[in-house]
XYZ file of C-alpha atoms in Angstrom:
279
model
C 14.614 21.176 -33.221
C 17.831 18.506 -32.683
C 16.869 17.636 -36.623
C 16.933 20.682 -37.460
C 19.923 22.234 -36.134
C 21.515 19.365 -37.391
C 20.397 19.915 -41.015
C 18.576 17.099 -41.066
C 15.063 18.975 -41.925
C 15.233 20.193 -45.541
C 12.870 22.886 -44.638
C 13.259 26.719 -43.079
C 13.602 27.365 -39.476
C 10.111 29.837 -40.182
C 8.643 27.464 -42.200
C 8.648 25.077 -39.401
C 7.710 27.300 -36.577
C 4.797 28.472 -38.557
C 3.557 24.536 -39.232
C 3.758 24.674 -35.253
C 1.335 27.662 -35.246
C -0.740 26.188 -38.044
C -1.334 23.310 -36.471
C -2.701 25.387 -33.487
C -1.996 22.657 -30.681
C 0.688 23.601 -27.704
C 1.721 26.179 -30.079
C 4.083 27.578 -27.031
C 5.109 24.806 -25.497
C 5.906 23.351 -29.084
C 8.268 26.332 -30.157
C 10.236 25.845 -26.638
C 10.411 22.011 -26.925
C 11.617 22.982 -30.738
C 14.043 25.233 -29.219
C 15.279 23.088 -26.637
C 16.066 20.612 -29.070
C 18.455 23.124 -30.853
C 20.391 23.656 -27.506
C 20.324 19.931 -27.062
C 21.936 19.730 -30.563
C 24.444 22.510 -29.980
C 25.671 22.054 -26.438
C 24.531 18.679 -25.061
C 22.048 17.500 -23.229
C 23.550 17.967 -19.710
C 24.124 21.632 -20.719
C 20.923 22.222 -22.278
C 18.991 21.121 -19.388
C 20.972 23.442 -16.674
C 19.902 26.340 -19.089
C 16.483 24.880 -19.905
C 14.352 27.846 -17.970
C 11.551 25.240 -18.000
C 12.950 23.125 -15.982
C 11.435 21.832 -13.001
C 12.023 20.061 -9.687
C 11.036 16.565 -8.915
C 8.121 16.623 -6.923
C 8.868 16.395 -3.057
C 7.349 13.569 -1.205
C 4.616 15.719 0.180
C 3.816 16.348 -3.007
C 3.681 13.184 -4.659
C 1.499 12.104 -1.536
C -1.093 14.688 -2.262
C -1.086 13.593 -5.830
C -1.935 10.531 -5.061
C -4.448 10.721 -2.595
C -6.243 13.228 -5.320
C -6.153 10.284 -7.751
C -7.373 7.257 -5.199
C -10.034 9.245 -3.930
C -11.695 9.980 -7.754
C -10.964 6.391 -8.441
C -12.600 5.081 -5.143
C -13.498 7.423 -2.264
C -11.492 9.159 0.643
C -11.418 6.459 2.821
C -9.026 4.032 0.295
C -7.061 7.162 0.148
C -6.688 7.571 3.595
C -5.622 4.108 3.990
C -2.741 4.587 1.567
C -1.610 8.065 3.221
C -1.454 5.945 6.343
C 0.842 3.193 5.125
C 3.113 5.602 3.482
C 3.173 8.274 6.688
C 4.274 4.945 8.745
C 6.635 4.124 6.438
C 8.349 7.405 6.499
C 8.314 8.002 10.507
C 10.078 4.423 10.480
C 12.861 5.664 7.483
C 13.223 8.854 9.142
C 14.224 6.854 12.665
C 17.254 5.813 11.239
C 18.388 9.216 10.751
C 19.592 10.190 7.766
C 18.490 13.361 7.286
C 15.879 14.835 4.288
C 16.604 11.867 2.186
C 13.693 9.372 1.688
C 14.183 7.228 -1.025
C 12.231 4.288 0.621
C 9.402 6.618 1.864
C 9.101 7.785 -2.022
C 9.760 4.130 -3.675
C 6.493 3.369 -1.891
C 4.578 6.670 -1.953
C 4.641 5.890 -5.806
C 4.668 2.075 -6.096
C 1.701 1.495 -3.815
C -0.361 4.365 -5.395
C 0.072 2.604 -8.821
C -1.265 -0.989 -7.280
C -4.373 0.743 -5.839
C -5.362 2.249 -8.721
C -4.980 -1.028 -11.341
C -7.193 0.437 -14.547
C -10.473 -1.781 -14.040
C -13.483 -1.323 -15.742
C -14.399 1.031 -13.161
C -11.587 3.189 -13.758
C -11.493 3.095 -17.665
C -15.382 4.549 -17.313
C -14.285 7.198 -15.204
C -11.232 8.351 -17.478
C -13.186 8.101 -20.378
C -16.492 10.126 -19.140
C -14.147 12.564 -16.961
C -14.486 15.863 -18.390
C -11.137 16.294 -18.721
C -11.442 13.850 -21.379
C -13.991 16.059 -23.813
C -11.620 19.141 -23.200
C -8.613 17.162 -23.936
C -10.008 16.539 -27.886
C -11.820 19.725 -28.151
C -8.139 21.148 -27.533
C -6.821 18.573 -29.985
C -9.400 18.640 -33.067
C -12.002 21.291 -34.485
C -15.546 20.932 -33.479
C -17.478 18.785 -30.816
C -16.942 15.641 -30.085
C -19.288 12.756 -31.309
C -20.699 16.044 -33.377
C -18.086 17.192 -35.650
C -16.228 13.620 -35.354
C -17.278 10.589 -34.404
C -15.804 8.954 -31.666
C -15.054 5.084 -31.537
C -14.532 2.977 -28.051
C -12.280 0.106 -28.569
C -12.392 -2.031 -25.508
C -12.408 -5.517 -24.612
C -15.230 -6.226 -22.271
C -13.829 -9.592 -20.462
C -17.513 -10.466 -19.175
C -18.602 -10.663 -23.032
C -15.204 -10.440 -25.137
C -14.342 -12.969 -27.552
C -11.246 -14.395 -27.255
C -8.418 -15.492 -30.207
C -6.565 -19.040 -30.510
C -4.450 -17.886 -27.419
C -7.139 -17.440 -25.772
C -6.546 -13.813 -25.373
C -9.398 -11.347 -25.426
C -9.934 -9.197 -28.771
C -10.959 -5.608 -28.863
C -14.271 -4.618 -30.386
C -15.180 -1.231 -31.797
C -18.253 0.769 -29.777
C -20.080 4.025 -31.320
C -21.360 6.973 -29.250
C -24.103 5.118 -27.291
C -20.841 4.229 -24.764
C -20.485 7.468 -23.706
C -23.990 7.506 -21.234
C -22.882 3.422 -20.671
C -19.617 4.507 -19.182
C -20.788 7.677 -17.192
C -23.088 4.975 -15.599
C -20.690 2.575 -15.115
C -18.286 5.053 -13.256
C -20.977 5.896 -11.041
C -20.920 2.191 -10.120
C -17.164 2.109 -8.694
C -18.567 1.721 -5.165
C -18.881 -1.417 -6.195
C -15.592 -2.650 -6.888
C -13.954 -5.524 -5.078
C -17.422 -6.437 -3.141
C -20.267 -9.156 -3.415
C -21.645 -6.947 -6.072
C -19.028 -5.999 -8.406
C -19.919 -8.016 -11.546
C -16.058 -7.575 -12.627
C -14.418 -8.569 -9.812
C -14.651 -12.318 -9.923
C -12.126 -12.458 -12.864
C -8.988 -14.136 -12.200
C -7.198 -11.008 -12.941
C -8.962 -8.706 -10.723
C -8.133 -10.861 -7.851
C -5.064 -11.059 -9.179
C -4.848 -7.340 -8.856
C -5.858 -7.001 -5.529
C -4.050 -9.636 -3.935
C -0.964 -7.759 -4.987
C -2.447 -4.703 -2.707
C -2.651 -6.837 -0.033
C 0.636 -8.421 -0.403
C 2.450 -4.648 -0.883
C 0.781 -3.945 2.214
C 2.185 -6.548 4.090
C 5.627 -5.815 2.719
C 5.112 -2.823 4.244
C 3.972 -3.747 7.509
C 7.082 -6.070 7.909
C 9.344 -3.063 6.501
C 8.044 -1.136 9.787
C 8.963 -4.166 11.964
C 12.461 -4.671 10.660
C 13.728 -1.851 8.620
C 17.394 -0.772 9.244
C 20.238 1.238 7.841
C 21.258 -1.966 6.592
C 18.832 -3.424 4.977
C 17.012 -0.304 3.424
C 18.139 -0.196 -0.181
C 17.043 -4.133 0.067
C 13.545 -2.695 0.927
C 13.775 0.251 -1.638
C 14.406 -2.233 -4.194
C 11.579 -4.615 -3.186
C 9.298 -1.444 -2.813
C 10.204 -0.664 -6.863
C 8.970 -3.909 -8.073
C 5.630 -2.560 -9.014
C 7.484 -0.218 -11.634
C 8.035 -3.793 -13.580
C 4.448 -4.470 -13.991
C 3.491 -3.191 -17.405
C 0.259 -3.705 -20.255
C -2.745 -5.533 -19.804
C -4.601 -8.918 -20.419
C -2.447 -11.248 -20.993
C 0.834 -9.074 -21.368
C 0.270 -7.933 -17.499
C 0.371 -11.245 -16.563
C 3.409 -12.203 -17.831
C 5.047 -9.185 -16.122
C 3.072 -9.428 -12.648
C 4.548 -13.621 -12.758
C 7.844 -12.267 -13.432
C 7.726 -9.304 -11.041
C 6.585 -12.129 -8.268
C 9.207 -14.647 -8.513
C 11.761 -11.663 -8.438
C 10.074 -10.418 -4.846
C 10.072 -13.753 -3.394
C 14.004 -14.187 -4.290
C 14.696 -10.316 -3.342
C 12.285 -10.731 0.402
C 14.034 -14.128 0.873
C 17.606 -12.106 0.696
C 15.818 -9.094 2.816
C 15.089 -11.362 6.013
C 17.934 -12.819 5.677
C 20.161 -9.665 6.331
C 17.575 -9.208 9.213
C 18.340 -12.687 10.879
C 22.258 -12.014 10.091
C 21.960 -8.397 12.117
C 20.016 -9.215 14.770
């Protein structure tokens, strides 16, 4: 729509909204984003979005805490929900001590930051997306026919128990047919399993890498509760962000979880130090 308006697109207004309905996929929600892009192009996009009559709120905090206990109890079970609705209710009863009114940015900082550390994409969790309904009705919407059926569908996925590896000594994708469809509705079944004596997975270096970051959020948090001040809070929102940093996987996560680490050390270092200097 911003190409077009522009006169970028050598091609009719109708002749592109009618490739939008020939395609068949988010027709709507295509001709509004096509749309919006025209106000975008015309008035700005401050202006656009005040008159965008699809816009939408940000989420309130109860909201994003209900998300998220939806998501960690399909990727584990209610009770490593509950424990993250309990770290983050603490959290906020402590933020909303110091009394300043509706505003929670430290409350939400962690409501989404721990969320995303609990739910690191394992092998547990990549079998669950993948053999989640949602999944099927997500391509039927996308392409004609039934999947595996119509089209054939290819896995490509890096087992690290049987991978190879390249020079680097990173692991290297392989292509799997159909037959991993029934392999990875089995293996979601098996997420009970995860982080115990059992889990066959969890012995890597970066699965305990993974949950030793849990365990060290949660301990950020517990000293948050313990010192937390009008002072020092946008210290604490800042360390409580740090998880936002980690990005990728294999090898690529790594970097950014060593890099994310040395900055929390240097940013909880600064932290207790304001708490020494105010108490």
């Amino acid at each position: 729509g911003y190409a077009w308006q522009k006169g970028w697109a050598p091609v009719s207004r109708a002749a592109l909204l009618r490739a939008i309905e020939l395609n068949d996929v988010a027709v709507d929600k295509n001709r509004r984003a096509f749309e919006y892009g025209r106000r975008i192009a015309v008035h700005g996009a401050p202006a656009a979005e005040q008159s965008n009559p699809h816009r939408q709120d940000p989420p309130t905090l109860d909201e994003i805490i209900r998300d998220r206990v939806d998501l960690l109890t399909k990727y584990q079970d209610a009770a490593y929900a509950a424990r993250y609705e309990r770290a983050v209710e603490r959290v906020r009863r402590v933020e909303a001590a110091l009394g300043a009114g509706a505003a929670t940015p430290l409350s939400s900082a962690v409501a989404h930051n721990l969320a995303k550390l609990m739910a690191y994409k394992d092998e547990y969790e990549v079998a669950r997306l993948h053999s989640d309904p949602a999944f099927l009705q997500k391509l039927r919407a996308t392409f004609v026919g039934e999947p595996g059926k119509d089209y054939r569908l290819r896995f490509h996925l890096a087992p690290p128990l049987f991978s190879r590896r390249d020079a680097q000594g990173r692991l290297v994708k392989s292509s799997y047919g159909r037959w991993m469809q029934p392999a990875l509705r089995l293996l979601a079944g098996l997420k009970k399993l995860r982080g115990g004596r059992l889990d066959p997975f969890g012995r890597t270096a970066e699965r305990r890498m993974e949950r030793r970051l849990i365990e060290e959020y949660f301990e950020m948090l517990e000293e948050f509760c313990e010192t937390l001040s009008a002072d020092n809070r946008d210290a604490a929102v800042t360390l409580a962000r740090i998880p936002e940093q980690i990005r990728g996987y294999g090898h690529v996560k790594e970097r950014s979880i060593a890099a994310a680490s040395l900055r929390r050390e240097m940013l909880l270092n600064r932290y207790r130090t304001r708490v020494r200097l105010s108490a």
